[in-house]
PDB file of C-alpha atoms in Angstrom:
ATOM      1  CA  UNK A   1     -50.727 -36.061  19.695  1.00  0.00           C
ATOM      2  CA  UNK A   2     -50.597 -33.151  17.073  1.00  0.00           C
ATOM      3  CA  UNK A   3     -52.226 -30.482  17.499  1.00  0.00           C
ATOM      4  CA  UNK A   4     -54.812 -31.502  14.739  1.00  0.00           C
ATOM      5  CA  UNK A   5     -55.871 -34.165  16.462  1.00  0.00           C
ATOM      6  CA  UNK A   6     -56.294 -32.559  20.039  1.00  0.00           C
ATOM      7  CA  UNK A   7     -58.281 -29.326  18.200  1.00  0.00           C
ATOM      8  CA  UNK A   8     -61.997 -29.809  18.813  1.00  0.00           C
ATOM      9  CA  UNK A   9     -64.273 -30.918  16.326  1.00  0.00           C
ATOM     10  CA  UNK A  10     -66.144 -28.714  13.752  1.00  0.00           C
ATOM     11  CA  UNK A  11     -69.852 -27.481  14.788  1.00  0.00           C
ATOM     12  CA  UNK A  12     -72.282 -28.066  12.125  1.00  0.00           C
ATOM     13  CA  UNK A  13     -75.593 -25.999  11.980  1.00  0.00           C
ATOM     14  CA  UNK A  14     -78.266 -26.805   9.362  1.00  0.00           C
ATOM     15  CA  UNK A  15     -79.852 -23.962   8.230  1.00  0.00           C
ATOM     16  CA  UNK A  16     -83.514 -23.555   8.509  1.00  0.00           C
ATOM     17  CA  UNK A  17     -84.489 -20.885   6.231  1.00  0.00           C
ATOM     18  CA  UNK A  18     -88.089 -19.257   6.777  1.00  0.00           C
ATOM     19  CA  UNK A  19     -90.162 -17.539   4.201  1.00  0.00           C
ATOM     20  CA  UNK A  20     -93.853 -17.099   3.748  1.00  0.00           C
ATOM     21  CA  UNK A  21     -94.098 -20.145   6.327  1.00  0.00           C
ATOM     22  CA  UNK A  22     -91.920 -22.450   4.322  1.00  0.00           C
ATOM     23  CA  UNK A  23     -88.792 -23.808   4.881  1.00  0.00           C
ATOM     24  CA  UNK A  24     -86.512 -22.610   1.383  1.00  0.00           C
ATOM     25  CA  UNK A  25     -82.935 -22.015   0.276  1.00  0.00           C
ATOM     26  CA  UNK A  26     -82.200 -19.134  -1.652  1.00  0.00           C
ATOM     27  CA  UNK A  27     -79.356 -18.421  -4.617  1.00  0.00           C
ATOM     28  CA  UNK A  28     -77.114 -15.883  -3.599  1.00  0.00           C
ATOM     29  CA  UNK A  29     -79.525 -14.457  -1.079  1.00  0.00           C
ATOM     30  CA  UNK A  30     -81.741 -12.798  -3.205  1.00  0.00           C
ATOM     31  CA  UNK A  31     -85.449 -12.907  -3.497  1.00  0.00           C
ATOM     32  CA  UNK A  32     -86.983 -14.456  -6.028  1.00  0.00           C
ATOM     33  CA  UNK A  33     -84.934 -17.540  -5.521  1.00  0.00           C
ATOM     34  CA  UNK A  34     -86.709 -19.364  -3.363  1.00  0.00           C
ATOM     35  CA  UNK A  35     -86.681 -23.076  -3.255  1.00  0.00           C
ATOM     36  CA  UNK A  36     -89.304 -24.356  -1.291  1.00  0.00           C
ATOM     37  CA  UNK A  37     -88.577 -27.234   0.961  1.00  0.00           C
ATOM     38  CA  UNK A  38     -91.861 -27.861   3.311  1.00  0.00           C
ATOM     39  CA  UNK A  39     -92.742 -27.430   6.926  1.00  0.00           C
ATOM     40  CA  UNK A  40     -90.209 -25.901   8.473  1.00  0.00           C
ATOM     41  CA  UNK A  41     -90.661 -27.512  12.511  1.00  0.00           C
ATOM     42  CA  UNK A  42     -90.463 -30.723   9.867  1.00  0.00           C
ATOM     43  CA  UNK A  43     -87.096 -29.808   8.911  1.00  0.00           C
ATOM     44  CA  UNK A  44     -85.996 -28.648  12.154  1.00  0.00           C
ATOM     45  CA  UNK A  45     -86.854 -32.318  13.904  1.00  0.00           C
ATOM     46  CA  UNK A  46     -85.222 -33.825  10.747  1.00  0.00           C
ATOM     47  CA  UNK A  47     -81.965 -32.436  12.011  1.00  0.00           C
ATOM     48  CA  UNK A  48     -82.076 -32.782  15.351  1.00  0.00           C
ATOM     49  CA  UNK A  49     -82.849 -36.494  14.901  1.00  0.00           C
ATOM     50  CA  UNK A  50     -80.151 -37.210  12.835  1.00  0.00           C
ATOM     51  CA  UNK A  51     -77.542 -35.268  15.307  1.00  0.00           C
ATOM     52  CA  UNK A  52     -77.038 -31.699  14.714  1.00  0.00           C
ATOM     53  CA  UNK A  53     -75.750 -29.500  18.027  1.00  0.00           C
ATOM     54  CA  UNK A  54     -77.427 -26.467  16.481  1.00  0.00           C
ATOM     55  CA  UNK A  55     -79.655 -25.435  14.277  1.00  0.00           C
ATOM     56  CA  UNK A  56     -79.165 -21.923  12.701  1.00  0.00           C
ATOM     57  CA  UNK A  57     -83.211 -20.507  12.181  1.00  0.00           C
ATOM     58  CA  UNK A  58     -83.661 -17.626   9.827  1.00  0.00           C
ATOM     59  CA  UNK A  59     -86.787 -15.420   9.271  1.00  0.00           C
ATOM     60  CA  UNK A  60     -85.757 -14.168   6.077  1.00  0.00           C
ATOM     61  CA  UNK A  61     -89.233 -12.126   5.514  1.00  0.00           C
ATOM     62  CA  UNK A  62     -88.052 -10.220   8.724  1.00  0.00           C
ATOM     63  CA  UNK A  63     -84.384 -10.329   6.864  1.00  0.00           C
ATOM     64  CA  UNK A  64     -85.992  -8.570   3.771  1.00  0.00           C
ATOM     65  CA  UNK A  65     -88.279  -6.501   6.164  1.00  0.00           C
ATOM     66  CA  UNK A  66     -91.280  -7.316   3.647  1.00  0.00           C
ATOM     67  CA  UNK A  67     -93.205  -9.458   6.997  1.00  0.00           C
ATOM     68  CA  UNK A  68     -91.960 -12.052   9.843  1.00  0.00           C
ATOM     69  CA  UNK A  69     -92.669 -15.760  10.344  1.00  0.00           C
ATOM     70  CA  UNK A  70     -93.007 -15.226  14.438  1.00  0.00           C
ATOM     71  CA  UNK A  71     -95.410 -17.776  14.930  1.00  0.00           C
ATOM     72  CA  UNK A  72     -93.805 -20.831  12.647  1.00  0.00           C
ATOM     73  CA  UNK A  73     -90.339 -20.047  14.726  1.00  0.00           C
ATOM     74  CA  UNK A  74     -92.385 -20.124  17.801  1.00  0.00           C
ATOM     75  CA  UNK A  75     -93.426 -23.436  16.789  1.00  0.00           C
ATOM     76  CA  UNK A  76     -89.896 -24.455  15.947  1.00  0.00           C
ATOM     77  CA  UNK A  77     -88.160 -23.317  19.122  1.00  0.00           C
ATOM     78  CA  UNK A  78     -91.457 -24.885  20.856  1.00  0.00           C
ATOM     79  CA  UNK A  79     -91.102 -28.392  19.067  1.00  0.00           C
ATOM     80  CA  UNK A  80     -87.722 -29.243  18.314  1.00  0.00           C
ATOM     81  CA  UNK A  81     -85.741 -30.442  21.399  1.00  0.00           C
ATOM     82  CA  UNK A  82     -82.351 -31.866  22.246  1.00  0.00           C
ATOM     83  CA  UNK A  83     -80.632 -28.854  20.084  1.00  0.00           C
ATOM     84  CA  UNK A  84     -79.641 -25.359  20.442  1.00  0.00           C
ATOM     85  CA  UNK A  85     -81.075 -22.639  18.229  1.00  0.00           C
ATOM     86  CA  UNK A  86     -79.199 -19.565  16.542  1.00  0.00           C
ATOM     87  CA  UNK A  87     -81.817 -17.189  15.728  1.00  0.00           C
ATOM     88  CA  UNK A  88     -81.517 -14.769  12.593  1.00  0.00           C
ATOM     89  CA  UNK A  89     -83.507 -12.320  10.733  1.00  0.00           C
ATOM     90  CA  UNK A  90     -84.686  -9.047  11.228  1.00  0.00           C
ATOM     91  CA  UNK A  91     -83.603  -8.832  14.996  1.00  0.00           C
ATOM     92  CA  UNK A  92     -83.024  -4.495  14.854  1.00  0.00           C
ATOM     93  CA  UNK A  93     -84.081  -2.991  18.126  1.00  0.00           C
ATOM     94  CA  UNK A  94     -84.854  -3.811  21.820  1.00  0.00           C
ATOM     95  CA  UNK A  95     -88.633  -5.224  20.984  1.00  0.00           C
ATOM     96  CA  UNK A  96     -87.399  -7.228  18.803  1.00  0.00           C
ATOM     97  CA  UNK A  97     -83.941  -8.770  20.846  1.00  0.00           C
ATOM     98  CA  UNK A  98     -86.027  -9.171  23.952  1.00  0.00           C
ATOM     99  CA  UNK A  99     -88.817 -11.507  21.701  1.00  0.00           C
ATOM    100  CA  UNK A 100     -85.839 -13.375  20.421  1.00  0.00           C
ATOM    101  CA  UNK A 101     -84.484 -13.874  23.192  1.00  0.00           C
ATOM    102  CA  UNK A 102     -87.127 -14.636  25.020  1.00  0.00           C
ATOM    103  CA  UNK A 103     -88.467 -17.281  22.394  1.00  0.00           C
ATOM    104  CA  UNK A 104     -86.016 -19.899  23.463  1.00  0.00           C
ATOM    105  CA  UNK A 105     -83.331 -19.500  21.328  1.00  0.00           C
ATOM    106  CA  UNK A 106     -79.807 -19.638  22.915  1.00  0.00           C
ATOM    107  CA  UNK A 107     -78.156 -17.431  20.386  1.00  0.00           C
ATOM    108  CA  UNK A 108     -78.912 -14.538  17.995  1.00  0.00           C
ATOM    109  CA  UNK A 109     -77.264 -13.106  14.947  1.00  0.00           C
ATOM    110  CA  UNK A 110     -77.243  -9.342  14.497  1.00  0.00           C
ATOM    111  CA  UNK A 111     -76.559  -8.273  10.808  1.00  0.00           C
ATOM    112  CA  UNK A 112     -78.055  -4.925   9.322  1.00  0.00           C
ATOM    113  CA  UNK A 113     -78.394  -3.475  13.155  1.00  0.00           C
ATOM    114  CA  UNK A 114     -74.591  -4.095  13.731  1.00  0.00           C
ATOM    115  CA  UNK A 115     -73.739  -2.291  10.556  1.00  0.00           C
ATOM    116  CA  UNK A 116     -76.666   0.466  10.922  1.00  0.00           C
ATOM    117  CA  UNK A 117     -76.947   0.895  14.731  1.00  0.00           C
ATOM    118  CA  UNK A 118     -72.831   0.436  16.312  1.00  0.00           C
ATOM    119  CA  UNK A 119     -73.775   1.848  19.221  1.00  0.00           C
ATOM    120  CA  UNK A 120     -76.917  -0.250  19.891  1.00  0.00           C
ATOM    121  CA  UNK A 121     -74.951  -2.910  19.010  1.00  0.00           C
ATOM    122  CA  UNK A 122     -72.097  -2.318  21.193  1.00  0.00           C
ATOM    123  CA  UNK A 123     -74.482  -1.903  24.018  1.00  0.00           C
ATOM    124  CA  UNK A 124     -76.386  -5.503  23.093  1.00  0.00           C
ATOM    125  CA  UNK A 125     -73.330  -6.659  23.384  1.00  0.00           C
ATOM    126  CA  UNK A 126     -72.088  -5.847  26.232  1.00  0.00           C
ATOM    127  CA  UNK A 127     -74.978  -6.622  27.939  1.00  0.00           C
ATOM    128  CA  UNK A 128     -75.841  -9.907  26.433  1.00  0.00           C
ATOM    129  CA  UNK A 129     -72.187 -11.415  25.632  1.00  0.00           C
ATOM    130  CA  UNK A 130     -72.328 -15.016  23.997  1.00  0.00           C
ATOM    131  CA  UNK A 131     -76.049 -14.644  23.127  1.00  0.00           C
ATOM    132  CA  UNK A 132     -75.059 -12.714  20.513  1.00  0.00           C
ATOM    133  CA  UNK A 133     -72.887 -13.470  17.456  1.00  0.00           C
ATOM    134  CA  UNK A 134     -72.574 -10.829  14.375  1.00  0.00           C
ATOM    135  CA  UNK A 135     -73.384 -11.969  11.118  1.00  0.00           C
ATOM    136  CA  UNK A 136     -70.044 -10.220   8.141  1.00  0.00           C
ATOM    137  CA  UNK A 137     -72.075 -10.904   4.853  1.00  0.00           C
ATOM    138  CA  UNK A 138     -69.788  -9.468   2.221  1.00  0.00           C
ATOM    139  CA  UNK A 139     -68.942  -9.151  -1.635  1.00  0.00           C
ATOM    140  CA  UNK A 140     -65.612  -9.005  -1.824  1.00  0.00           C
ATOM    141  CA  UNK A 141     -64.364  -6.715   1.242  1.00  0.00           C
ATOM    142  CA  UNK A 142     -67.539  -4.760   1.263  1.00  0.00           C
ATOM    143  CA  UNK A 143     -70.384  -5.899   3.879  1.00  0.00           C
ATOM    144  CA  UNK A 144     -74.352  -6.785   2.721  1.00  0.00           C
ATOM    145  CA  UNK A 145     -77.070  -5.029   4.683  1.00  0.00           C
ATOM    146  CA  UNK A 146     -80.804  -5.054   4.482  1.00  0.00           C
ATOM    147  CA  UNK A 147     -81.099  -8.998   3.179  1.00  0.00           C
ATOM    148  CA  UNK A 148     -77.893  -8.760   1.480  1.00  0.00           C
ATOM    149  CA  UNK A 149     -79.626  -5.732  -0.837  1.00  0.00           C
ATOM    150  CA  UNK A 150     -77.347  -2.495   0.518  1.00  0.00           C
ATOM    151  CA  UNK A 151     -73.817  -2.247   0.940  1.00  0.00           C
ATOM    152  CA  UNK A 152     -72.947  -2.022   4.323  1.00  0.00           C
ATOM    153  CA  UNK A 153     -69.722  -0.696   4.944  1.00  0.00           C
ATOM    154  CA  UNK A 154     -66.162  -2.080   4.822  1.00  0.00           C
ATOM    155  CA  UNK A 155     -65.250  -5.830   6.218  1.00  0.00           C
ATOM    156  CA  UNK A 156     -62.644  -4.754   8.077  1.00  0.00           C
ATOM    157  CA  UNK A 157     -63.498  -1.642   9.402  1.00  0.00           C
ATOM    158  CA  UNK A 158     -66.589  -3.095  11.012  1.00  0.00           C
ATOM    159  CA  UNK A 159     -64.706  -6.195  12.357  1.00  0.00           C
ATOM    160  CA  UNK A 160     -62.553  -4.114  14.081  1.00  0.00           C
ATOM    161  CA  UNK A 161     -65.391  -1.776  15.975  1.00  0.00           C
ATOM    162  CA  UNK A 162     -66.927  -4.956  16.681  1.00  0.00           C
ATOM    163  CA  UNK A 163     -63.477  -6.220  18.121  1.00  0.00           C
ATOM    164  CA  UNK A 164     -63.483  -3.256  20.190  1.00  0.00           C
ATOM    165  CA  UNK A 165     -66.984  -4.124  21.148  1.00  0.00           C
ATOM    166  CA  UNK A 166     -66.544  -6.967  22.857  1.00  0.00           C
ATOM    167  CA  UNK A 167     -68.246  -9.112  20.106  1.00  0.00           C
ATOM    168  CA  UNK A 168     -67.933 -13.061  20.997  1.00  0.00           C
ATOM    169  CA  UNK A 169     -68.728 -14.856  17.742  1.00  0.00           C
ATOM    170  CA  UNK A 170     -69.346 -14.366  14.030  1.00  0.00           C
ATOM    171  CA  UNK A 171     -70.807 -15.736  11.474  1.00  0.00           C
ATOM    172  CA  UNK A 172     -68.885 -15.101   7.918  1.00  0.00           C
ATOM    173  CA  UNK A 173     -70.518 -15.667   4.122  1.00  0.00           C
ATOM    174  CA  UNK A 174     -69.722 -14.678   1.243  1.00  0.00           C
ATOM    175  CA  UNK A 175     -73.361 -13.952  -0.369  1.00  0.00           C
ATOM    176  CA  UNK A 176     -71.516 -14.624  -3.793  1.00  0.00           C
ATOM    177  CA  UNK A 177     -71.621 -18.364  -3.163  1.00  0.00           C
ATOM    178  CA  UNK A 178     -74.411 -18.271  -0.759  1.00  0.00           C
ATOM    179  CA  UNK A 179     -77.006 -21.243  -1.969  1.00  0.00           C
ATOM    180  CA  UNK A 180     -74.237 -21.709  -5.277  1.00  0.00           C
ATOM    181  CA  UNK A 181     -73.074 -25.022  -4.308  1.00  0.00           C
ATOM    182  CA  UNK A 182     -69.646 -23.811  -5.243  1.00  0.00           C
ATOM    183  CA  UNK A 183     -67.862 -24.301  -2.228  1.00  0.00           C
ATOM    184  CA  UNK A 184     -66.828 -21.995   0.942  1.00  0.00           C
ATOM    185  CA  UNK A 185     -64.414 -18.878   0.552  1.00  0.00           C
ATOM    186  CA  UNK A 186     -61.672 -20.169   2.765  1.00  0.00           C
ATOM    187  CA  UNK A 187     -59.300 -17.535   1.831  1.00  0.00           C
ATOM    188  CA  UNK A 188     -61.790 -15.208   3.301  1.00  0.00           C
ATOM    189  CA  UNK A 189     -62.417 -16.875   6.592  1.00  0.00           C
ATOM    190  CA  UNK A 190     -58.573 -17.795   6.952  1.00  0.00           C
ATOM    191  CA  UNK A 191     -58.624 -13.943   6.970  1.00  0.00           C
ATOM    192  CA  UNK A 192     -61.216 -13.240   9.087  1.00  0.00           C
ATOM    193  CA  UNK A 193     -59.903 -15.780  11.777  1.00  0.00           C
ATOM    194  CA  UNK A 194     -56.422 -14.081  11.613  1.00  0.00           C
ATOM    195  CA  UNK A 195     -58.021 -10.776  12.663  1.00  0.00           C
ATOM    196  CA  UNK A 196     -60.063 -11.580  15.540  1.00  0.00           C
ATOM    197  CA  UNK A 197     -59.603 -14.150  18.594  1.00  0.00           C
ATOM    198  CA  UNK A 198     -63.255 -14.897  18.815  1.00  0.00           C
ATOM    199  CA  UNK A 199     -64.729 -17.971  17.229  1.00  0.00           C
ATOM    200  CA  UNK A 200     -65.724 -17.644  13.339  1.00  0.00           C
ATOM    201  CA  UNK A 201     -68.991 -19.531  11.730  1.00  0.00           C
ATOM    202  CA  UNK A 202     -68.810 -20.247   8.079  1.00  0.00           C
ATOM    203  CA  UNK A 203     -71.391 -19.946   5.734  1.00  0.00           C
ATOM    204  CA  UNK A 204     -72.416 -20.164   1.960  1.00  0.00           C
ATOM    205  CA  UNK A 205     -71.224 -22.891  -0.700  1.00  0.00           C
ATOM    206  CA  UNK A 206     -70.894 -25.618   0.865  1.00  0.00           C
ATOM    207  CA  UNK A 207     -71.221 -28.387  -1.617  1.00  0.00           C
ATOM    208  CA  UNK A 208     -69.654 -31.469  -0.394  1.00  0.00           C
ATOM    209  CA  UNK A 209     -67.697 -33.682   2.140  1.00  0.00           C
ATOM    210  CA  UNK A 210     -64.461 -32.452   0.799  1.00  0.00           C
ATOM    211  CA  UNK A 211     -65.423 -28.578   1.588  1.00  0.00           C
ATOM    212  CA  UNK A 212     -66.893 -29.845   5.185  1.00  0.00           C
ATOM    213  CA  UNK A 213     -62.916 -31.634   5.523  1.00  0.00           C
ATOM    214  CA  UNK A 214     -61.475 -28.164   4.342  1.00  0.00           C
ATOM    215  CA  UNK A 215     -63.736 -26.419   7.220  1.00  0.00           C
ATOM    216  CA  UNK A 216     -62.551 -28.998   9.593  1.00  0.00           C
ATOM    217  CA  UNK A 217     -58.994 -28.208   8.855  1.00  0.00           C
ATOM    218  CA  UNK A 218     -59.477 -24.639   9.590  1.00  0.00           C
ATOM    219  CA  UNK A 219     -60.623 -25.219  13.140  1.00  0.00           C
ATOM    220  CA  UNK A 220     -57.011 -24.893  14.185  1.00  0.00           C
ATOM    221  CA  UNK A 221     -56.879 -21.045  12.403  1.00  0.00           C
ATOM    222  CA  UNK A 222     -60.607 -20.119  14.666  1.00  0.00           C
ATOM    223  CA  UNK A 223     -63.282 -21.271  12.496  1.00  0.00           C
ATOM    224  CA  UNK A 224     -65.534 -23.117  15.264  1.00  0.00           C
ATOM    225  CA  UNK A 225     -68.831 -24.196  12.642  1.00  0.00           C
ATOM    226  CA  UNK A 226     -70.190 -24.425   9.590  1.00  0.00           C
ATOM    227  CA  UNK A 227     -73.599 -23.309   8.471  1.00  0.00           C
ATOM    228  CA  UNK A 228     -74.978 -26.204   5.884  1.00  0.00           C
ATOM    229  CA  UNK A 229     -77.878 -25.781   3.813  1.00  0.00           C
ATOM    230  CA  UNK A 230     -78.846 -26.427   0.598  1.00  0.00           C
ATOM    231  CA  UNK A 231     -76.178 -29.392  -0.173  1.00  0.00           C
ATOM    232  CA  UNK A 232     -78.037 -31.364   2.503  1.00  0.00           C
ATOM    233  CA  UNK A 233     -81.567 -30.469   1.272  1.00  0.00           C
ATOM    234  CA  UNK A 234     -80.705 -31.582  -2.253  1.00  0.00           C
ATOM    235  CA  UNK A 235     -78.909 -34.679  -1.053  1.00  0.00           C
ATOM    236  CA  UNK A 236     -75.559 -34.312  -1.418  1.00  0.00           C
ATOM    237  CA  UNK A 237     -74.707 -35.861   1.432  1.00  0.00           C
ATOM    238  CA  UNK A 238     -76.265 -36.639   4.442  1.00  0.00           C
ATOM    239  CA  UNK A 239     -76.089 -34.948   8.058  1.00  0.00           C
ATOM    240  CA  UNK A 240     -74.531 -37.885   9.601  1.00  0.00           C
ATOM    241  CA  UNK A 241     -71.613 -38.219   7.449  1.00  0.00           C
ATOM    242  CA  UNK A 242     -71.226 -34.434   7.467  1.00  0.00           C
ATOM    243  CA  UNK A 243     -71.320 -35.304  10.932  1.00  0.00           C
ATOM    244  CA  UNK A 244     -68.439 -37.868  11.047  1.00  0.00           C
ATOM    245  CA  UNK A 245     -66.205 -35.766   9.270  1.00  0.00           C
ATOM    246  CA  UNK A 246     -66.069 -32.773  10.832  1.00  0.00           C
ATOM    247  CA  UNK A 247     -65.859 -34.571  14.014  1.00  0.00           C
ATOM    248  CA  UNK A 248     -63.021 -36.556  12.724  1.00  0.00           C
TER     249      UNK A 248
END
């Protein structure tokens, strides 16, 4: 058996996206883009009943710090069973880790507070271990903060605090094709997953069964998932043959 074969399959996590109550996709994570897609518990079950592992949850009001959607991913983490939950969005300080953690989700994504607060961070790491997976949005080499609107430091000098750290996962996008439909960077989580031992999530631009096969074929290199979003919302394919690639 090659080694191909005998790697494990790739993890695919639909993205539930949260604003003003409403499940949406945005363009390159800004506001303003919004694409509204319904109830979001509605597209949470959808999911789930056609086979996703995980779903990946976002509060982007929180995200944007303009408001939260608390109660509708209450209702989520309430309703939708058989899957696990990574929960994103605004998560910044203890009151806020504790409620996510406490909501039922079995994993959180740090972003701004892991570039803002390192030694919060370091501490919610150590303390919480898999729970917790850091979310590298970057231009280029330079990291997004604040709902992708600040710059947040460079790529690889925060990967490697974060090595030190202890961090156990993270989740990599390029915010530049983020919502674009114009494919993953795979040059940038090739080098990502050379740096770090830990398992790496990809996200942004997926378009298409041939960019969920290129994923798949970097599971060998680290890259454990892929966040899909807005190519299954507008039909480009559906979960289950996402599903029966990337398991291939």
């Amino acid at each position: 058996m090659n080694d191909f074969a005998s790697t494990p399959g790739l993890i695919l996590l639909p993205a539930v996206d949260v604003a003003g109550g409403k499940a949406v996709r945005l363009t390159q994570g800004e506001a303003g883009t919004e694409t509204s897609y319904g109830d979001p518990v509605e597209a949470a079950e959808q999911w789930a009943s056609q086979g996703a592992e995980w779903i990946h949850l976002v509060d982007l009001d929180a995200a944007f710090g303009r408001g939260s959607n608390t109660s509708v991913l209450r209702k989520v983490l309430k309703h939708v069973k058989g899957v696990n939950i990574e929960l994103s969005g605004g998560i910044r300080d203890d009151a806020s880790l504790e409620a996510a953690l406490e909501s039922g989700a079995h994993r959180i994504n740090l972003g701004t507070a892991a570039l803002e607060n390192p030694e919060w961070t370091a501490s919610i790491i150590g303390r919480y271990g898999e729970a917790v997976a850091v979310g590298l949005d970057v231009r280029g080499t330079t990291l997004a903060a604040r709902g992708w609107t600040q710059e947040g430091g460079d790529l690889w000098e925060v990967l490697d605090r974060l090595e030190d750290a202890g961090c156990a996962r993270y989740v990599v996008t390029d915010v530049t094709k983020d919502g674009t439909l114009k494919g993953p960077n795979l040059e940038l989580l090739r080098q990502v997953a050379s740096r770090t031992d830990k398992p790496v999530i990809a996200s942004g631009g997926v378009s298409s069964l041939d960019d969920i096969a290129a994923l798949r074929s970097l599971v060998p290199e680290g890259v454990e998932g892929a966040i899909v979003g807005k190519a299954l919302y507008a039909g480009a394919f559906t979960l289950a043959e996402a599903l029966d690639i990337a398991s291939d």
